[in-house]
Tab-separated table of C-alpha atoms and ligand atoms in Angstrom:
chain	number	residue	atom	x	y	z
F	1	MET	CA	-68.636	-7.748	64.107
F	2	THR	CA	-72.359	-7.661	65.218
F	3	PRO	CA	-73.399	-7.649	68.505
F	4	ARG	CA	-75.669	-9.805	69.824
F	5	ILE	CA	-79.393	-8.527	70.176
F	6	SER	CA	-81.347	-10.022	72.751
F	7	GLY	CA	-84.792	-8.789	74.165
F	8	SER	CA	-82.658	-7.849	77.612
F	9	THR	CA	-80.073	-6.004	76.225
F	10	ARG	CA	-79.395	-2.774	77.550
F	11	LEU	CA	-78.473	0.211	76.150
F	12	ALA	CA	-75.140	2.380	76.185
F	13	GLY	CA	-74.183	5.129	73.682
F	14	VAL	CA	-72.976	8.712	72.712
F	15	ILE	CA	-74.761	11.385	71.936
F	16	GLY	CA	-73.135	14.440	69.610
F	17	TRP	CA	-72.864	16.442	67.069
F	18	PRO	CA	-71.500	15.833	64.218
F	19	ILE	CA	-71.025	11.680	65.651
F	20	ASP	CA	-70.079	9.855	62.102
F	21	HIS	CA	-66.122	9.820	62.815
F	22	THR	CA	-66.827	8.408	66.575
F	23	LEU	CA	-64.598	6.084	67.251
F	24	SER	CA	-66.681	4.628	70.822
F	25	PRO	CA	-69.020	2.086	68.875
F	26	ALA	CA	-66.792	-0.422	67.998
F	27	MET	CA	-64.117	0.247	71.245
F	28	HIS	CA	-67.305	-0.140	73.745
F	29	ASN	CA	-69.111	-2.987	71.238
F	30	ALA	CA	-65.709	-5.174	71.090
F	31	ALA	CA	-65.055	-4.488	74.975
F	32	TYR	CA	-69.082	-5.734	75.601
F	33	GLU	CA	-68.289	-8.841	73.479
F	34	GLU	CA	-65.342	-10.458	74.932
F	35	LEU	CA	-67.141	-9.584	78.566
F	36	GLY	CA	-70.395	-11.274	77.390
F	37	LEU	CA	-72.235	-8.651	78.851
F	38	ASP	CA	-75.897	-8.025	76.587
F	39	TRP	CA	-75.126	-4.404	76.334
F	40	VAL	CA	-74.903	-2.839	72.998
F	41	TYR	CA	-73.045	0.844	72.521
F	42	ILE	CA	-74.929	3.286	69.673
F	43	PRO	CA	-74.300	6.861	68.127
F	44	LEU	CA	-76.736	8.891	69.252
F	45	GLY	CA	-76.552	11.888	66.607
F	46	VAL	CA	-78.856	14.493	67.489
F	47	PRO	CA	-78.221	17.823	65.587
F	48	ASP	CA	-79.538	20.719	68.498
F	49	GLU	CA	-79.999	21.166	72.263
F	50	ALA	CA	-83.363	20.590	71.998
F	51	GLY	CA	-82.539	17.396	70.925
F	52	VAL	CA	-80.605	16.411	73.678
F	53	ARG	CA	-83.272	17.674	76.233
F	54	ARG	CA	-85.579	14.889	73.937
F	55	VAL	CA	-82.606	12.059	74.708
F	56	ALA	CA	-82.114	12.170	77.911
F	57	ALA	CA	-85.593	12.166	79.112
F	58	ALA	CA	-86.162	9.632	77.525
F	59	ALA	CA	-83.098	7.374	78.761
F	60	ARG	CA	-84.515	7.322	81.761
F	61	SER	CA	-87.519	4.960	81.102
F	62	LEU	CA	-85.617	2.953	77.708
F	63	PRO	CA	-84.099	0.278	79.656
F	64	PHE	CA	-80.371	2.078	78.974
F	65	VAL	CA	-77.161	1.527	81.800
F	66	GLY	CA	-76.406	5.208	80.489
F	67	PHE	CA	-74.221	7.331	78.056
F	68	ASN	CA	-71.990	9.101	77.124
F	69	VAL	CA	-72.022	13.367	75.980
F	70	THR	CA	-69.558	14.430	73.643
F	71	MET	CA	-69.080	17.553	71.585
F	72	PRO	CA	-70.994	19.878	71.288
F	73	TYR	CA	-72.515	18.887	74.493
F	74	LYS	CA	-71.067	18.735	77.279
F	75	GLN	CA	-71.323	21.400	78.885
F	76	ILE	CA	-75.144	21.334	78.865
F	77	ALA	CA	-75.438	17.554	79.682
F	78	LEU	CA	-74.451	19.098	83.252
F	79	GLU	CA	-77.754	21.121	83.603
F	80	LEU	CA	-79.644	17.192	82.307
F	81	CYS	CA	-78.205	15.454	85.082
F	82	ASP	CA	-80.568	15.312	88.477
F	83	GLU	CA	-76.520	14.475	90.111
F	84	VAL	CA	-73.586	15.262	89.546
F	85	ALA	CA	-69.726	14.475	90.354
F	86	GLN	CA	-67.919	17.374	91.408
F	87	VAL	CA	-65.190	17.004	89.831
F	88	ALA	CA	-67.477	16.580	86.777
F	89	ARG	CA	-69.061	20.104	87.987
F	90	ILE	CA	-65.871	21.400	89.053
F	91	ALA	CA	-64.544	21.080	85.012
F	92	GLY	CA	-67.695	22.923	83.934
F	93	ALA	CA	-68.786	19.311	81.590
F	94	VAL	CA	-70.786	15.790	82.343
F	95	ASN	CA	-69.324	13.419	79.048
F	96	THR	CA	-70.412	10.705	81.234
F	97	VAL	CA	-74.687	10.132	82.767
F	98	HIS	CA	-74.745	6.995	84.627
F	99	VAL	CA	-78.754	6.420	84.247
F	100	VAL	CA	-79.623	4.579	88.231
F	101	ASP	CA	-83.692	3.722	88.705
F	102	GLY	CA	-84.679	6.990	85.595
F	103	ALA	CA	-81.906	8.888	87.140
F	104	LEU	CA	-79.185	10.615	85.405
F	105	ILE	CA	-75.691	11.035	87.551
F	106	GLY	CA	-73.075	12.734	85.968
F	107	TYR	CA	-69.940	12.153	85.533
F	108	ASN	CA	-66.297	13.354	83.974
F	109	THR	CA	-64.188	11.166	83.254
F	110	ASP	CA	-62.033	12.320	80.422
F	111	GLY	CA	-59.448	13.614	83.572
F	112	ARG	CA	-59.283	9.996	85.335
F	113	GLY	CA	-58.792	8.339	81.611
F	114	LEU	CA	-56.143	11.427	80.482
F	115	LEU	CA	-54.412	9.766	84.421
F	116	GLU	CA	-54.521	6.253	83.739
F	117	ALA	CA	-53.470	7.448	79.889
F	118	LEU	CA	-50.339	8.909	80.605
F	119	GLU	CA	-49.033	6.347	83.636
F	120	SER	CA	-49.949	3.606	80.817
F	121	ASP	CA	-48.756	5.551	78.012
F	122	ALA	CA	-45.967	7.832	79.135
F	123	GLY	CA	-44.935	6.656	82.732
F	124	PHE	CA	-45.945	10.108	83.743
F	125	ALA	CA	-47.260	10.426	87.471
F	126	PRO	CA	-48.061	14.146	88.374
F	127	GLN	CA	-47.256	14.206	92.087
F	128	SER	CA	-45.655	17.589	92.456
F	129	THR	CA	-44.836	18.198	88.405
F	130	ALA	CA	-45.398	21.301	86.621
F	131	VAL	CA	-47.549	21.413	84.118
F	132	ALA	CA	-48.640	23.396	80.592
F	133	VAL	CA	-51.854	23.034	79.963
F	134	PHE	CA	-52.660	24.702	76.342
F	135	GLY	CA	-56.964	25.507	75.716
F	136	ALA	CA	-58.884	26.328	78.687
F	137	GLY	CA	-61.849	24.422	76.909
F	138	GLY	CA	-63.594	21.333	78.432
F	139	ALA	CA	-61.199	19.511	77.418
F	140	ALA	CA	-58.492	21.431	78.890
F	141	SER	CA	-61.334	21.814	82.256
F	142	SER	CA	-61.217	18.049	82.476
F	143	ALA	CA	-56.488	17.506	82.401
F	144	VAL	CA	-56.525	20.943	84.453
F	145	VAL	CA	-58.639	19.573	87.451
F	146	ALA	CA	-57.349	15.842	86.932
F	147	LEU	CA	-54.231	16.953	87.816
F	148	VAL	CA	-53.914	19.457	89.913
F	149	LEU	CA	-55.974	16.082	91.894
F	150	GLY	CA	-53.161	14.581	91.025
F	151	GLY	CA	-50.752	16.616	93.461
F	152	ALA	CA	-49.272	18.716	90.111
F	153	SER	CA	-47.384	21.355	92.302
F	154	ARG	CA	-47.979	23.954	89.536
F	155	VAL	CA	-49.725	24.031	86.399
F	156	THR	CA	-49.619	26.824	84.014
F	157	ILE	CA	-53.285	27.841	81.505
F	158	VAL	CA	-51.904	28.857	78.559
F	159	ASN	CA	-54.699	30.442	76.094
F	160	ARG	CA	-55.351	32.395	73.618
F	161	SER	CA	-58.771	33.836	75.954
F	162	HIS	CA	-56.652	35.396	78.500
F	163	GLU	CA	-60.740	35.461	80.472
F	164	ARG	CA	-61.304	31.560	79.455
F	165	ALA	CA	-58.212	30.455	81.502
F	166	GLU	CA	-58.340	33.083	84.203
F	167	GLU	CA	-62.204	31.987	84.516
F	168	LEU	CA	-60.691	28.512	84.614
F	169	ALA	CA	-58.018	29.345	87.286
F	170	GLU	CA	-61.424	30.519	89.413
F	171	ARG	CA	-63.136	27.100	89.078
F	172	VAL	CA	-60.136	25.383	90.136
F	173	ALA	CA	-59.124	26.744	93.238
F	174	LEU	CA	-62.577	25.847	94.328
F	175	LEU	CA	-60.962	21.992	94.490
F	176	GLY	CA	-58.885	23.417	97.720
F	177	ARG	CA	-55.046	22.551	96.819
F	178	ASP	CA	-52.069	23.910	97.241
F	179	ALA	CA	-50.687	23.805	93.475
F	180	GLU	CA	-49.758	27.048	92.301
F	181	VAL	CA	-52.096	28.123	88.604
F	182	PHE	CA	-51.019	30.285	86.553
F	183	CYS	CA	-52.902	31.796	83.568
F	184	LEU	CA	-50.809	32.966	80.308
F	185	GLN	CA	-51.356	34.057	76.347
F	186	PRO	CA	-49.442	32.045	73.856
F	187	GLU	CA	-46.188	34.472	72.776
F	188	THR	CA	-45.567	34.615	76.486
F	189	ALA	CA	-45.496	30.661	77.618
F	190	SER	CA	-41.778	30.665	77.068
F	191	ASP	CA	-40.571	29.678	79.897
F	192	ALA	CA	-43.359	27.631	81.306
F	193	VAL	CA	-43.400	25.444	78.186
F	194	ARG	CA	-38.678	24.864	78.932
F	195	GLU	CA	-39.410	24.925	82.758
F	196	ALA	CA	-41.868	22.478	82.626
F	197	ASP	CA	-42.362	18.329	83.278
F	198	LEU	CA	-45.580	17.520	81.094
F	199	VAL	CA	-46.684	19.731	78.165
F	200	LEU	CA	-50.399	19.332	76.844
F	201	ASN	CA	-52.177	19.845	74.405
F	202	ALA	CA	-56.335	20.161	75.112
F	203	THR	CA	-56.735	23.270	71.763
F	204	SER	CA	-58.470	21.753	68.576
F	205	LEU	CA	-55.895	22.376	66.704
F	206	GLY	CA	-54.363	19.763	65.687
F	207	MET	CA	-57.329	18.211	64.364
F	208	LYS	CA	-57.779	19.623	60.607
F	209	PRO	CA	-54.326	18.660	58.703
F	210	GLY	CA	-52.246	21.139	58.123
F	211	ASP	CA	-53.269	23.220	61.577
F	212	PRO	CA	-49.854	24.286	62.632
F	213	SER	CA	-48.967	23.273	66.734
F	214	PRO	CA	-49.563	25.789	69.311
F	215	VAL	CA	-46.353	24.598	71.030
F	216	PRO	CA	-43.146	26.140	68.566
F	217	ARG	CA	-40.569	23.573	68.536
F	218	GLU	CA	-37.452	25.369	69.720
F	219	TRP	CA	-39.436	25.730	72.817
F	220	LEU	CA	-39.161	21.028	73.127
F	221	ARG	CA	-36.510	19.618	74.901
F	222	SER	CA	-35.996	15.657	75.526
F	223	GLY	CA	-36.812	15.543	79.142
F	224	HIS	CA	-40.238	16.414	78.204
F	225	VAL	CA	-43.553	15.179	79.134
F	226	VAL	CA	-45.188	16.122	75.289
F	227	TYR	CA	-49.254	14.908	75.276
F	228	ASP	CA	-51.847	16.229	72.374
F	229	LEU	CA	-55.581	15.252	73.366
F	230	VAL	CA	-56.066	14.729	69.719
F	231	TYR	CA	-55.776	11.349	68.307
F	232	GLY	CA	-56.423	9.630	65.236
F	233	VAL	CA	-53.270	12.231	62.837
F	234	PRO	CA	-50.497	12.554	63.705
F	235	THR	CA	-50.102	15.900	64.854
F	236	LYS	CA	-47.366	18.807	64.592
F	237	LEU	CA	-46.642	18.722	68.226
F	238	VAL	CA	-46.455	14.806	68.308
F	239	GLU	CA	-44.352	15.259	64.728
F	240	GLU	CA	-41.654	18.151	66.748
F	241	ALA	CA	-41.809	16.932	69.906
F	242	ARG	CA	-40.246	12.723	69.011
F	243	ALA	CA	-37.978	14.209	66.904
F	244	VAL	CA	-36.740	16.634	70.150
F	245	GLY	CA	-36.632	13.175	72.204
F	246	ALA	CA	-39.442	13.992	74.109
F	247	ASN	CA	-41.595	11.456	75.205
F	248	ALA	CA	-44.817	12.189	73.097
F	249	HIS	CA	-48.102	10.979	73.030
F	250	ASP	CA	-51.244	11.089	70.979
F	251	GLY	CA	-54.978	11.384	72.744
F	252	LEU	CA	-55.883	7.944	71.902
F	253	GLY	CA	-54.907	5.906	74.862
F	254	MET	CA	-57.192	9.129	76.975
F	255	LEU	CA	-59.781	9.044	74.321
F	256	VAL	CA	-59.422	5.001	75.409
F	257	CYS	CA	-59.481	4.984	79.489
F	258	GLN	CA	-62.203	7.507	79.454
F	259	GLY	CA	-64.240	5.840	77.685
F	260	ALA	CA	-63.196	2.383	80.103
F	261	THR	CA	-63.903	3.720	83.086
F	262	ALA	CA	-67.517	5.328	82.494
F	263	ALA	CA	-68.315	1.865	81.335
F	264	ASP	CA	-66.971	0.771	85.566
F	265	ILE	CA	-69.061	2.806	86.593
F	266	TRP	CA	-72.070	1.572	84.463
F	267	ARG	CA	-71.278	-1.966	85.045
F	268	ASP	CA	-70.914	-1.173	89.149
F	269	THR	CA	-68.648	-3.990	90.037
F	270	ALA	CA	-65.478	-5.190	91.695
F	271	GLU	CA	-65.267	-8.278	89.892
F	272	SER	CA	-63.062	-6.996	86.922
F	273	ARG	CA	-62.456	-3.573	84.618
F	274	MET	CA	-63.289	-3.117	81.738
F	275	PRO	CA	-60.695	-4.551	79.127
F	276	ARG	CA	-58.846	-1.794	77.514
F	277	ASP	CA	-56.212	-3.402	75.510
F	278	VAL	CA	-59.519	-5.202	73.574
F	279	MET	CA	-60.821	-1.181	73.503
F	280	ARG	CA	-57.216	0.015	71.945
F	281	ARG	CA	-56.963	-2.609	69.262
F	282	ALA	CA	-61.160	-1.595	68.069
F	283	ALA	CA	-60.416	1.580	67.891
F	284	GLU	CA	-56.824	0.972	66.139
F	285	ASP	CA	-58.420	-0.605	64.246
F	286	ALA	CA	-61.672	1.321	63.089
F	287	ILE	CA	-58.915	4.168	62.473
F	288	ALA	CA	-57.344	1.923	60.002
F	289	ALA	CA	-60.127	1.386	57.754
F	290	ARG	CA	-61.316	4.710	58.290
F	291	GLN	CA	-57.527	5.224	56.994
F	292	ALA	CA	-58.097	2.645	54.005
F	293	ARG	CA	-61.669	4.028	52.507
T	301	LIG	P1	-63.642	23.642	73.254
T	301	LIG	O1	-64.573	23.365	74.577
T	301	LIG	O2	-64.216	24.202	72.153
T	301	LIG	O3	-61.984	24.196	73.918
T	301	LIG	C1	-61.051	24.654	72.577
T	301	LIG	C2	-60.341	24.949	73.024
T	301	LIG	O4	-59.269	25.370	71.593
T	301	LIG	C3	-60.465	26.669	73.832
T	301	LIG	O5	-59.472	26.918	75.013
T	301	LIG	C4	-59.475	27.414	72.462
T	301	LIG	O6	-59.356	28.482	72.441
T	301	LIG	C5	-58.966	27.047	71.403
T	301	LIG	N1	-58.725	26.611	69.820
T	301	LIG	C6	-58.943	26.609	68.956
T	301	LIG	N2	-58.726	27.276	68.083
T	301	LIG	C7	-57.609	27.682	68.388
T	301	LIG	C8	-56.574	28.456	67.540
T	301	LIG	N3	-56.493	28.123	66.481
T	301	LIG	N4	-54.989	28.664	67.884
T	301	LIG	C9	-55.113	28.644	69.284
T	301	LIG	N5	-56.297	27.765	69.913
T	301	LIG	C10	-57.373	27.434	69.751
T	301	LIG	O7	-63.286	21.809	72.372
T	301	LIG	P2	-62.521	20.602	74.439
T	301	LIG	O8	-63.706	19.721	73.903
T	301	LIG	O9	-61.924	21.482	75.269
T	301	LIG	O10	-61.947	19.711	72.740
T	301	LIG	C11	-60.340	20.113	73.059
T	301	LIG	C12	-59.665	19.418	72.214
T	301	LIG	O11	-59.400	17.986	72.930
T	301	LIG	C13	-61.123	18.173	70.573
T	301	LIG	O12	-59.687	18.369	69.088
T	301	LIG	C14	-61.229	17.236	71.223
T	301	LIG	O13	-61.198	16.338	70.125
T	301	LIG	C15	-59.712	16.869	72.017
T	301	LIG	N6	-60.206	15.745	73.092
T	301	LIG	C16	-59.843	14.407	73.233
T	301	LIG	C17	-60.455	13.859	74.617
T	301	LIG	C18	-59.241	12.177	74.508
T	301	LIG	O14	-60.067	11.338	74.962
T	301	LIG	N7	-58.226	12.139	73.562
T	301	LIG	C19	-61.206	13.954	74.755
T	301	LIG	C20	-61.738	15.566	74.856
T	301	LIG	C21	-61.983	16.774	73.665
T	301	LIG	P3	-60.227	30.235	73.214
T	301	LIG	O15	-60.510	29.535	74.097
T	301	LIG	O16	-59.470	31.225	72.544
T	301	LIG	O17	-60.910	29.520	71.710
């Protein structure tokens, strides 16, 4: 599908590096076409931070509705915005920028995307649950903030680097919610994982073929909801969780929902939401086409 471009076409896109594997143009452009929006979504591959600053500055005067930001620039995007939503500030990362009259307004839709995907894919709502989150980087930060705001009562952050986990827990405390937040290193997390309702992988383990699972198989059980933020490849965690009968999902649903939420912000209308089903199909088709190559 080639997007139609007219003299009044508005721009959206994603800044990141490397960017050649992104599924976002496929899923956004399919949805714009479905809604008859005169928008086009393009990859904005930028190899360094100086380039990110130049693209962000240019977006103020070009006809951008907004743009997404992906690895490794979600933290620097926070500094480049004129205003940043509180959730993004506490998560320490901006993945969505809305361009409003030349001003850059930063949001983080990863957390909202995660909660929506947990609900739609796994039938999971975080209220009064115990969750174990592996990782303490950008994605884990968004996940922990969203789960605490969603009413989780106990959150255990499991990360190799204890310092990074503690630093995340300190930021989460700023939310002023009642959730108990613990930090553990992987070797000591057995009980917290076994007792959790949700086990979530927000480390980068699983992105490369042959990566081990961050969660030992013997800690998993059939009552678990398991959510792996990695998508596009079957991960060992999802395979092993399914083998023990857990309700396990990869991160494609989150990718779709964070992207749809971003475009909902850019459209700023109560009339309709972005079509998640169209976006998911387009992302799945793009993955299948990539695998066939
Ligand atoms: P990041 O900020 O670089 O954080 C990486 C995390 O992974 C850190 O906690 C790091 O631990 C941990 N880690 C890396 N290698 C590890 C290893 N060998 N063993 C154990 N832990 C390891 O990355 P990110 O932006 O948070 O992204 C993390 C993952 O989430 C990526 O796979 C990304 O594709 C995915 N993601 C998915 C979505 C979605 O929509 N589905 C959205 C955002 C991100 P240390 O702190 O100890 O180094």
